[in-house]
Amino acid sequence: MAGLLERIRRANRPPFQTMTPREAHASYESLAEVLDLPRAPLARVENLELPADDGSLLKARLYAPSHERLPVLMYLHGGGFVVGSLETHDSLCRQLALRSGGAVLALDYRLAPARRFPTAVDDAWAGLRWLAGQAHGLGLDASRLAVGGDSAGATLATVCALMARDAGLPLALQLLVTPGAAARADSASYRKYGEGFLLDRATVAWFFDQYIDDARRDDWRFAPLNAAALEGAAPACVILAECDPVVDEGLAYADRLRASGVAVALELYRGVTHDFIKMGRALREAHAAQDAAAAALRDAWKPLR
């Protein structure tokens, strides 16, 4: 990991906060899969569109290792609510489908600053409701439905899991990879790992400024640790990186879920940074994390057969 950080430092890529949002998006698109595994071939890879609540059409992509009626995970990509797309997380979604044996529907929710909070939340929740209603028509098993994501996408997944609980929509699992969960970037891990460990505090501040007004940051849909109650939420698989500014938030959210009676499988990978799960060309921990996520999905789907 230290060697990768040194290579990234020598590349001297301008930080996102020195770019316009459009430039940052283009930069991330060009670099996001450099360390990812090659895109695995699958039996089904289909581009779809689904409706947002305001009538806009959202892009989505379905991945499946077979044409059987499979359980399905709705996956929400990371990128600070500002960058990221179906393309930046294509390899990861293929690996999750391949390793779990289930289907993955990746959703291209709308990004800030063109669409500020709570548009991403609304799009994610609309996508999950649509998938629950349309899974059968897609040849999938709507009774075995999960939601997940990484980074900002994991934050959205936590919110979707609570909304699903409140709406009476049963979920088999919430898969949370390095989630953010707090209103302010002020934890001890931000102080320890907030500079020089891939995801810098200044970049997080820039993402937040693009996405949400400061006065709204205590809203639980942005900061799930502020949710009034977590009881009754779907079981969780939480995958964290030790050298990550948001690791304390992930640990705190996992602890709150457990204290609320929610089953939690927690995996903390030592010595790696944020986004490590997308570095399978270089890190064995990426493979281990992808396997852990897939195993959690398989286990969660079994009782619902």
Short mmCIF file of N, CA, C and O in Angstrom, two decimals, residues 45-141:
data_model
loop_
_atom_site.label_atom_id
_atom_site.label_comp_id
_atom_site.label_asym_id
_atom_site.label_seq_id
_atom_site.Cartn_x
_atom_site.Cartn_y
_atom_site.Cartn_z
N VAL A 45 -24.77 -8.80 -19.32
CA VAL A 45 -24.41 -7.42 -19.01
C VAL A 45 -25.34 -6.57 -19.87
O VAL A 45 -25.21 -6.52 -21.09
N GLU A 46 -26.30 -5.92 -19.23
CA GLU A 46 -27.36 -5.22 -19.96
C GLU A 46 -27.48 -3.80 -19.45
O GLU A 46 -27.58 -3.57 -18.24
N ASN A 47 -27.50 -2.84 -20.36
CA ASN A 47 -27.74 -1.45 -20.01
C ASN A 47 -29.25 -1.20 -19.96
O ASN A 47 -30.00 -1.61 -20.86
N LEU A 48 -29.67 -0.53 -18.89
CA LEU A 48 -31.09 -0.28 -18.66
C LEU A 48 -31.31 1.20 -18.35
O LEU A 48 -30.36 1.94 -18.11
N GLU A 49 -32.57 1.60 -18.32
CA GLU A 49 -32.97 2.90 -17.82
C GLU A 49 -34.14 2.69 -16.88
O GLU A 49 -35.00 1.82 -17.10
N LEU A 50 -34.18 3.49 -15.82
CA LEU A 50 -35.29 3.40 -14.88
C LEU A 50 -35.69 4.80 -14.45
O LEU A 50 -34.89 5.74 -14.51
N PRO A 51 -36.94 4.98 -14.02
CA PRO A 51 -37.43 6.33 -13.73
C PRO A 51 -37.07 6.83 -12.34
O PRO A 51 -37.23 6.09 -11.35
N ALA A 52 -36.61 8.05 -12.28
CA ALA A 52 -36.51 8.75 -10.99
C ALA A 52 -37.88 9.27 -10.61
O ALA A 52 -38.82 9.27 -11.41
N ASP A 53 -38.01 9.72 -9.38
CA ASP A 53 -39.31 10.19 -8.91
C ASP A 53 -39.80 11.43 -9.66
O ASP A 53 -41.00 11.67 -9.73
N ASP A 54 -38.88 12.22 -10.24
CA ASP A 54 -39.30 13.41 -10.98
C ASP A 54 -39.51 13.12 -12.46
O ASP A 54 -39.71 14.04 -13.25
N GLY A 55 -39.47 11.85 -12.85
CA GLY A 55 -39.70 11.47 -14.24
C GLY A 55 -38.44 11.36 -15.08
O GLY A 55 -38.51 10.87 -16.21
N SER A 56 -37.31 11.82 -14.56
CA SER A 56 -36.05 11.67 -15.30
C SER A 56 -35.70 10.19 -15.41
O SER A 56 -36.09 9.37 -14.58
N LEU A 57 -34.95 9.86 -16.46
CA LEU A 57 -34.50 8.49 -16.64
C LEU A 57 -33.07 8.35 -16.13
O LEU A 57 -32.19 9.14 -16.48
N LEU A 58 -32.85 7.36 -15.30
CA LEU A 58 -31.54 7.08 -14.74
C LEU A 58 -30.94 5.86 -15.43
O LEU A 58 -31.63 4.85 -15.63
N LYS A 59 -29.66 5.94 -15.76
CA LYS A 59 -29.00 4.80 -16.36
C LYS A 59 -28.68 3.76 -15.29
O LYS A 59 -28.42 4.09 -14.13
N ALA A 60 -28.72 2.51 -15.70
CA ALA A 60 -28.37 1.41 -14.80
C ALA A 60 -27.74 0.31 -15.65
O ALA A 60 -27.87 0.30 -16.87
N ARG A 61 -27.06 -0.61 -14.99
CA ARG A 61 -26.44 -1.72 -15.71
C ARG A 61 -26.60 -2.99 -14.87
O ARG A 61 -26.30 -3.00 -13.68
N LEU A 62 -27.11 -4.02 -15.52
CA LEU A 62 -27.34 -5.30 -14.87
C LEU A 62 -26.22 -6.26 -15.21
O LEU A 62 -25.86 -6.43 -16.38
N TYR A 63 -25.67 -6.89 -14.19
CA TYR A 63 -24.61 -7.89 -14.34
C TYR A 63 -25.12 -9.21 -13.74
O TYR A 63 -25.65 -9.21 -12.62
N ALA A 64 -24.91 -10.31 -14.44
CA ALA A 64 -25.30 -11.61 -13.89
C ALA A 64 -24.43 -12.70 -14.49
O ALA A 64 -24.13 -12.67 -15.70
N PRO A 65 -24.02 -13.67 -13.68
CA PRO A 65 -23.15 -14.74 -14.17
C PRO A 65 -23.91 -15.84 -14.91
O PRO A 65 -23.27 -16.75 -15.46
N SER A 66 -25.25 -15.78 -14.92
CA SER A 66 -26.04 -16.76 -15.64
C SER A 66 -27.39 -16.15 -15.97
O SER A 66 -27.69 -15.02 -15.55
N HIS A 67 -28.21 -16.90 -16.69
CA HIS A 67 -29.56 -16.45 -17.02
C HIS A 67 -30.60 -17.07 -16.10
O HIS A 67 -31.80 -17.00 -16.38
N GLU A 68 -30.17 -17.65 -15.00
CA GLU A 68 -31.10 -18.20 -14.02
C GLU A 68 -31.78 -17.07 -13.24
O GLU A 68 -31.37 -15.91 -13.31
N ARG A 69 -32.84 -17.43 -12.51
CA ARG A 69 -33.52 -16.44 -11.68
C ARG A 69 -32.71 -16.24 -10.40
O ARG A 69 -32.84 -16.97 -9.43
N LEU A 70 -31.87 -15.22 -10.41
CA LEU A 70 -30.88 -15.01 -9.35
C LEU A 70 -31.34 -13.96 -8.36
O LEU A 70 -32.12 -13.05 -8.70
N PRO A 71 -30.84 -14.03 -7.13
CA PRO A 71 -30.99 -12.89 -6.21
C PRO A 71 -30.22 -11.70 -6.75
O PRO A 71 -29.36 -11.85 -7.63
N VAL A 72 -30.50 -10.51 -6.22
CA VAL A 72 -29.91 -9.32 -6.82
C VAL A 72 -29.52 -8.28 -5.76
O VAL A 72 -30.22 -8.06 -4.78
N LEU A 73 -28.38 -7.67 -6.01
CA LEU A 73 -27.85 -6.56 -5.22
C LEU A 73 -27.94 -5.28 -6.04
O LEU A 73 -27.47 -5.24 -7.18
N MET A 74 -28.58 -4.24 -5.49
CA MET A 74 -28.48 -2.91 -6.12
C MET A 74 -27.23 -2.24 -5.58
O MET A 74 -27.08 -2.07 -4.36
N TYR A 75 -26.33 -1.84 -6.49
CA TYR A 75 -25.04 -1.28 -6.08
C TYR A 75 -24.95 0.19 -6.43
O TYR A 75 -25.28 0.61 -7.56
N LEU A 76 -24.45 0.98 -5.47
CA LEU A 76 -24.31 2.43 -5.62
C LEU A 76 -22.83 2.80 -5.52
O LEU A 76 -22.18 2.52 -4.52
N HIS A 77 -22.31 3.40 -6.57
CA HIS A 77 -20.88 3.68 -6.64
C HIS A 77 -20.46 4.81 -5.71
O HIS A 77 -21.24 5.68 -5.33
N GLY A 78 -19.17 4.79 -5.36
CA GLY A 78 -18.58 5.87 -4.59
C GLY A 78 -18.14 7.02 -5.49
O GLY A 78 -18.26 6.99 -6.70
N GLY A 79 -17.62 8.08 -4.82
CA GLY A 79 -17.16 9.25 -5.55
C GLY A 79 -17.57 10.56 -4.92
O GLY A 79 -17.60 11.60 -5.59
N GLY A 80 -17.87 10.53 -3.63
CA GLY A 80 -18.14 11.77 -2.92
C GLY A 80 -19.39 12.49 -3.36
O GLY A 80 -19.51 13.70 -3.13
N PHE A 81 -20.32 11.80 -4.02
CA PHE A 81 -21.56 12.37 -4.56
C PHE A 81 -21.29 13.32 -5.73
O PHE A 81 -22.22 13.97 -6.23
N VAL A 82 -20.03 13.40 -6.18
CA VAL A 82 -19.65 14.37 -7.21
C VAL A 82 -19.07 13.68 -8.45
O VAL A 82 -19.28 14.11 -9.57
N VAL A 83 -18.32 12.60 -8.26
CA VAL A 83 -17.71 11.87 -9.36
C VAL A 83 -18.13 10.41 -9.28
O VAL A 83 -18.74 9.97 -8.31
N GLY A 84 -17.78 9.65 -10.31
CA GLY A 84 -18.13 8.24 -10.37
C GLY A 84 -19.28 7.99 -11.33
O GLY A 84 -20.07 8.89 -11.64
N SER A 85 -19.37 6.75 -11.80
CA SER A 85 -20.38 6.39 -12.80
C SER A 85 -20.45 4.88 -12.92
O SER A 85 -19.74 4.14 -12.22
N LEU A 86 -21.26 4.40 -13.84
CA LEU A 86 -21.29 2.97 -14.14
C LEU A 86 -19.93 2.49 -14.59
O LEU A 86 -19.51 1.36 -14.28
N GLU A 87 -19.21 3.31 -15.33
CA GLU A 87 -17.92 2.88 -15.89
C GLU A 87 -16.84 2.77 -14.82
O GLU A 87 -16.00 1.87 -14.86
N THR A 88 -16.84 3.66 -13.83
CA THR A 88 -15.77 3.64 -12.84
C THR A 88 -15.84 2.42 -11.92
O THR A 88 -14.85 2.04 -11.31
N HIS A 89 -17.03 1.81 -11.82
CA HIS A 89 -17.21 0.68 -10.93
C HIS A 89 -17.64 -0.58 -11.68
O HIS A 89 -18.13 -1.53 -11.07
N ASP A 90 -17.42 -0.60 -12.98
CA ASP A 90 -17.82 -1.75 -13.78
C ASP A 90 -17.09 -3.01 -13.34
O ASP A 90 -17.69 -4.08 -13.13
N SER A 91 -15.77 -2.93 -13.19
CA SER A 91 -15.00 -4.11 -12.80
C SER A 91 -15.46 -4.64 -11.45
O SER A 91 -15.64 -5.86 -11.27
N LEU A 92 -15.65 -3.76 -10.48
CA LEU A 92 -16.06 -4.20 -9.14
C LEU A 92 -17.42 -4.89 -9.18
O LEU A 92 -17.61 -5.94 -8.54
N CYS A 93 -18.37 -4.32 -9.92
CA CYS A 93 -19.69 -4.93 -9.99
C CYS A 93 -19.63 -6.30 -10.66
O CYS A 93 -20.34 -7.24 -10.25
N ARG A 94 -18.79 -6.43 -11.67
CA ARG A 94 -18.61 -7.75 -12.30
C ARG A 94 -18.05 -8.76 -11.30
O ARG A 94 -18.47 -9.92 -11.26
N GLN A 95 -17.09 -8.34 -10.50
CA GLN A 95 -16.50 -9.24 -9.52
C GLN A 95 -17.52 -9.66 -8.47
O GLN A 95 -17.56 -10.82 -8.05
N LEU A 96 -18.35 -8.73 -8.02
CA LEU A 96 -19.35 -9.07 -7.02
C LEU A 96 -20.36 -10.07 -7.58
O LEU A 96 -20.77 -11.00 -6.88
N ALA A 97 -20.76 -9.88 -8.84
CA ALA A 97 -21.68 -10.84 -9.46
C ALA A 97 -21.01 -12.20 -9.64
O ALA A 97 -21.59 -13.24 -9.30
N LEU A 98 -19.78 -12.19 -10.13
CA LEU A 98 -19.06 -13.43 -10.40
C LEU A 98 -18.82 -14.22 -9.11
O LEU A 98 -19.04 -15.44 -9.04
N ARG A 99 -18.36 -13.53 -8.07
CA ARG A 99 -17.96 -14.22 -6.83
C ARG A 99 -19.15 -14.62 -5.98
O ARG A 99 -19.09 -15.63 -5.26
N SER A 100 -20.24 -13.85 -6.05
CA SER A 100 -21.42 -14.17 -5.23
C SER A 100 -22.35 -15.16 -5.91
O SER A 100 -23.12 -15.85 -5.23
N GLY A 101 -22.30 -15.21 -7.22
CA GLY A 101 -23.25 -16.02 -7.97
C GLY A 101 -24.60 -15.36 -8.16
O GLY A 101 -25.52 -15.97 -8.73
N GLY A 102 -24.76 -14.13 -7.69
CA GLY A 102 -26.00 -13.38 -7.85
C GLY A 102 -25.86 -12.29 -8.88
O GLY A 102 -24.80 -12.09 -9.47
N ALA A 103 -26.96 -11.59 -9.10
CA ALA A 103 -26.96 -10.47 -10.03
C ALA A 103 -26.66 -9.17 -9.29
O ALA A 103 -26.88 -9.05 -8.08
N VAL A 104 -26.15 -8.20 -10.04
CA VAL A 104 -25.87 -6.86 -9.51
C VAL A 104 -26.49 -5.84 -10.45
O VAL A 104 -26.25 -5.90 -11.67
N LEU A 105 -27.28 -4.93 -9.92
CA LEU A 105 -27.79 -3.81 -10.70
C LEU A 105 -27.10 -2.55 -10.21
O LEU A 105 -27.33 -2.12 -9.07
N ALA A 106 -26.23 -1.97 -11.03
CA ALA A 106 -25.54 -0.73 -10.69
C ALA A 106 -26.39 0.45 -11.15
O ALA A 106 -26.89 0.44 -12.28
N LEU A 107 -26.54 1.44 -10.29
CA LEU A 107 -27.39 2.60 -10.59
C LEU A 107 -26.54 3.85 -10.76
O LEU A 107 -25.70 4.16 -9.92
N ASP A 108 -26.80 4.59 -11.81
CA ASP A 108 -26.09 5.84 -12.08
C ASP A 108 -26.93 7.01 -11.55
O ASP A 108 -27.59 7.72 -12.30
N TYR A 109 -26.92 7.18 -10.22
CA TYR A 109 -27.67 8.28 -9.62
C TYR A 109 -27.05 9.62 -10.01
O TYR A 109 -25.88 9.70 -10.39
N ARG A 110 -27.85 10.67 -9.94
CA ARG A 110 -27.39 11.98 -10.40
C ARG A 110 -26.45 12.63 -9.38
O ARG A 110 -26.60 12.45 -8.17
N LEU A 111 -25.48 13.39 -9.90
CA LEU A 111 -24.36 13.88 -9.10
C LEU A 111 -24.43 15.38 -8.86
O LEU A 111 -25.01 16.14 -9.64
N ALA A 112 -23.78 15.80 -7.78
CA ALA A 112 -23.56 17.22 -7.48
C ALA A 112 -22.39 17.73 -8.33
O ALA A 112 -21.58 16.93 -8.81
N PRO A 113 -22.31 19.04 -8.53
CA PRO A 113 -23.19 20.08 -7.99
C PRO A 113 -24.44 20.34 -8.81
O PRO A 113 -25.30 21.10 -8.37
N ALA A 114 -24.57 19.72 -9.99
CA ALA A 114 -25.77 19.95 -10.79
C ALA A 114 -27.01 19.49 -10.04
O ALA A 114 -28.07 20.12 -10.12
N ARG A 115 -26.88 18.41 -9.28
CA ARG A 115 -27.98 17.88 -8.48
C ARG A 115 -27.49 17.71 -7.05
O ARG A 115 -26.77 16.78 -6.73
N ARG A 116 -27.86 18.64 -6.20
CA ARG A 116 -27.38 18.63 -4.83
C ARG A 116 -28.30 17.78 -3.94
O ARG A 116 -29.34 17.30 -4.38
N PHE A 117 -27.88 17.58 -2.70
CA PHE A 117 -28.67 16.84 -1.72
C PHE A 117 -30.09 17.37 -1.67
O PHE A 117 -30.28 18.60 -1.69
N PRO A 118 -31.11 16.52 -1.64
CA PRO A 118 -31.05 15.06 -1.49
C PRO A 118 -31.29 14.27 -2.78
O PRO A 118 -31.81 13.15 -2.71
N THR A 119 -30.91 14.84 -3.95
CA THR A 119 -31.21 14.14 -5.20
C THR A 119 -30.62 12.74 -5.23
O THR A 119 -31.29 11.78 -5.64
N ALA A 120 -29.36 12.58 -4.82
CA ALA A 120 -28.75 11.24 -4.85
C ALA A 120 -29.53 10.26 -3.97
O ALA A 120 -29.72 9.10 -4.35
N VAL A 121 -29.98 10.72 -2.81
CA VAL A 121 -30.79 9.88 -1.92
C VAL A 121 -32.09 9.49 -2.62
O VAL A 121 -32.49 8.31 -2.63
N ASP A 122 -32.76 10.48 -3.19
CA ASP A 122 -34.04 10.21 -3.85
C ASP A 122 -33.87 9.24 -5.02
O ASP A 122 -34.69 8.34 -5.22
N ASP A 123 -32.79 9.41 -5.79
CA ASP A 123 -32.55 8.52 -6.93
C ASP A 123 -32.26 7.09 -6.46
O ASP A 123 -32.74 6.11 -7.04
N ALA A 124 -31.46 6.97 -5.40
CA ALA A 124 -31.13 5.64 -4.89
C ALA A 124 -32.38 4.92 -4.39
O ALA A 124 -32.59 3.73 -4.67
N TRP A 125 -33.23 5.62 -3.66
CA TRP A 125 -34.44 5.02 -3.14
C TRP A 125 -35.41 4.68 -4.27
O TRP A 125 -36.04 3.61 -4.27
N ALA A 126 -35.50 5.55 -5.27
CA ALA A 126 -36.35 5.25 -6.43
C ALA A 126 -35.84 4.01 -7.15
O ALA A 126 -36.62 3.16 -7.60
N GLY A 127 -34.51 3.89 -7.27
CA GLY A 127 -33.93 2.74 -7.93
C GLY A 127 -34.22 1.44 -7.19
O GLY A 127 -34.53 0.41 -7.82
N LEU A 128 -34.14 1.47 -5.87
CA LEU A 128 -34.39 0.27 -5.09
C LEU A 128 -35.86 -0.15 -5.19
O LEU A 128 -36.17 -1.34 -5.33
N ARG A 129 -36.76 0.83 -5.12
CA ARG A 129 -38.18 0.50 -5.26
C ARG A 129 -38.47 -0.07 -6.65
O ARG A 129 -39.23 -1.04 -6.79
N TRP A 130 -37.87 0.54 -7.66
CA TRP A 130 -38.07 0.04 -9.03
C TRP A 130 -37.57 -1.39 -9.16
O TRP A 130 -38.25 -2.24 -9.75
N LEU A 131 -36.39 -1.66 -8.61
CA LEU A 131 -35.83 -3.00 -8.71
C LEU A 131 -36.73 -4.02 -8.01
O LEU A 131 -36.94 -5.13 -8.52
N ALA A 132 -37.24 -3.65 -6.84
CA ALA A 132 -38.13 -4.57 -6.13
C ALA A 132 -39.36 -4.90 -6.96
O ALA A 132 -39.84 -6.04 -6.94
N GLY A 133 -39.85 -3.90 -7.71
CA GLY A 133 -41.05 -4.12 -8.51
C GLY A 133 -40.80 -4.77 -9.84
O GLY A 133 -41.70 -5.43 -10.40
N GLN A 134 -39.61 -4.59 -10.39
CA GLN A 134 -39.31 -5.06 -11.74
C GLN A 134 -38.40 -6.27 -11.79
O GLN A 134 -38.13 -6.79 -12.88
N ALA A 135 -37.90 -6.73 -10.65
CA ALA A 135 -36.95 -7.84 -10.66
C ALA A 135 -37.51 -9.07 -11.36
O ALA A 135 -36.81 -9.73 -12.15
N HIS A 136 -38.78 -9.39 -11.10
CA HIS A 136 -39.35 -10.59 -11.71
C HIS A 136 -39.33 -10.48 -13.23
O HIS A 136 -38.97 -11.44 -13.93
N GLY A 137 -39.67 -9.29 -13.76
CA GLY A 137 -39.66 -9.09 -15.20
C GLY A 137 -38.27 -9.16 -15.79
O GLY A 137 -38.12 -9.43 -17.00
N LEU A 138 -37.26 -8.92 -14.99
CA LEU A 138 -35.87 -9.02 -15.44
C LEU A 138 -35.33 -10.44 -15.29
O LEU A 138 -34.15 -10.70 -15.56
N GLY A 139 -36.17 -11.35 -14.83
CA GLY A 139 -35.72 -12.72 -14.61
C GLY A 139 -34.94 -12.90 -13.33
O GLY A 139 -34.13 -13.82 -13.21
N LEU A 140 -35.19 -12.03 -12.35
CA LEU A 140 -34.47 -12.07 -11.08
C LEU A 140 -35.42 -12.38 -9.94
O LEU A 140 -36.65 -12.31 -10.10
N ASP A 141 -34.87 -12.70 -8.79
CA ASP A 141 -35.65 -13.10 -7.63
C ASP A 141 -35.86 -11.91 -6.71
O ASP A 141 -34.97 -11.55 -5.93
#
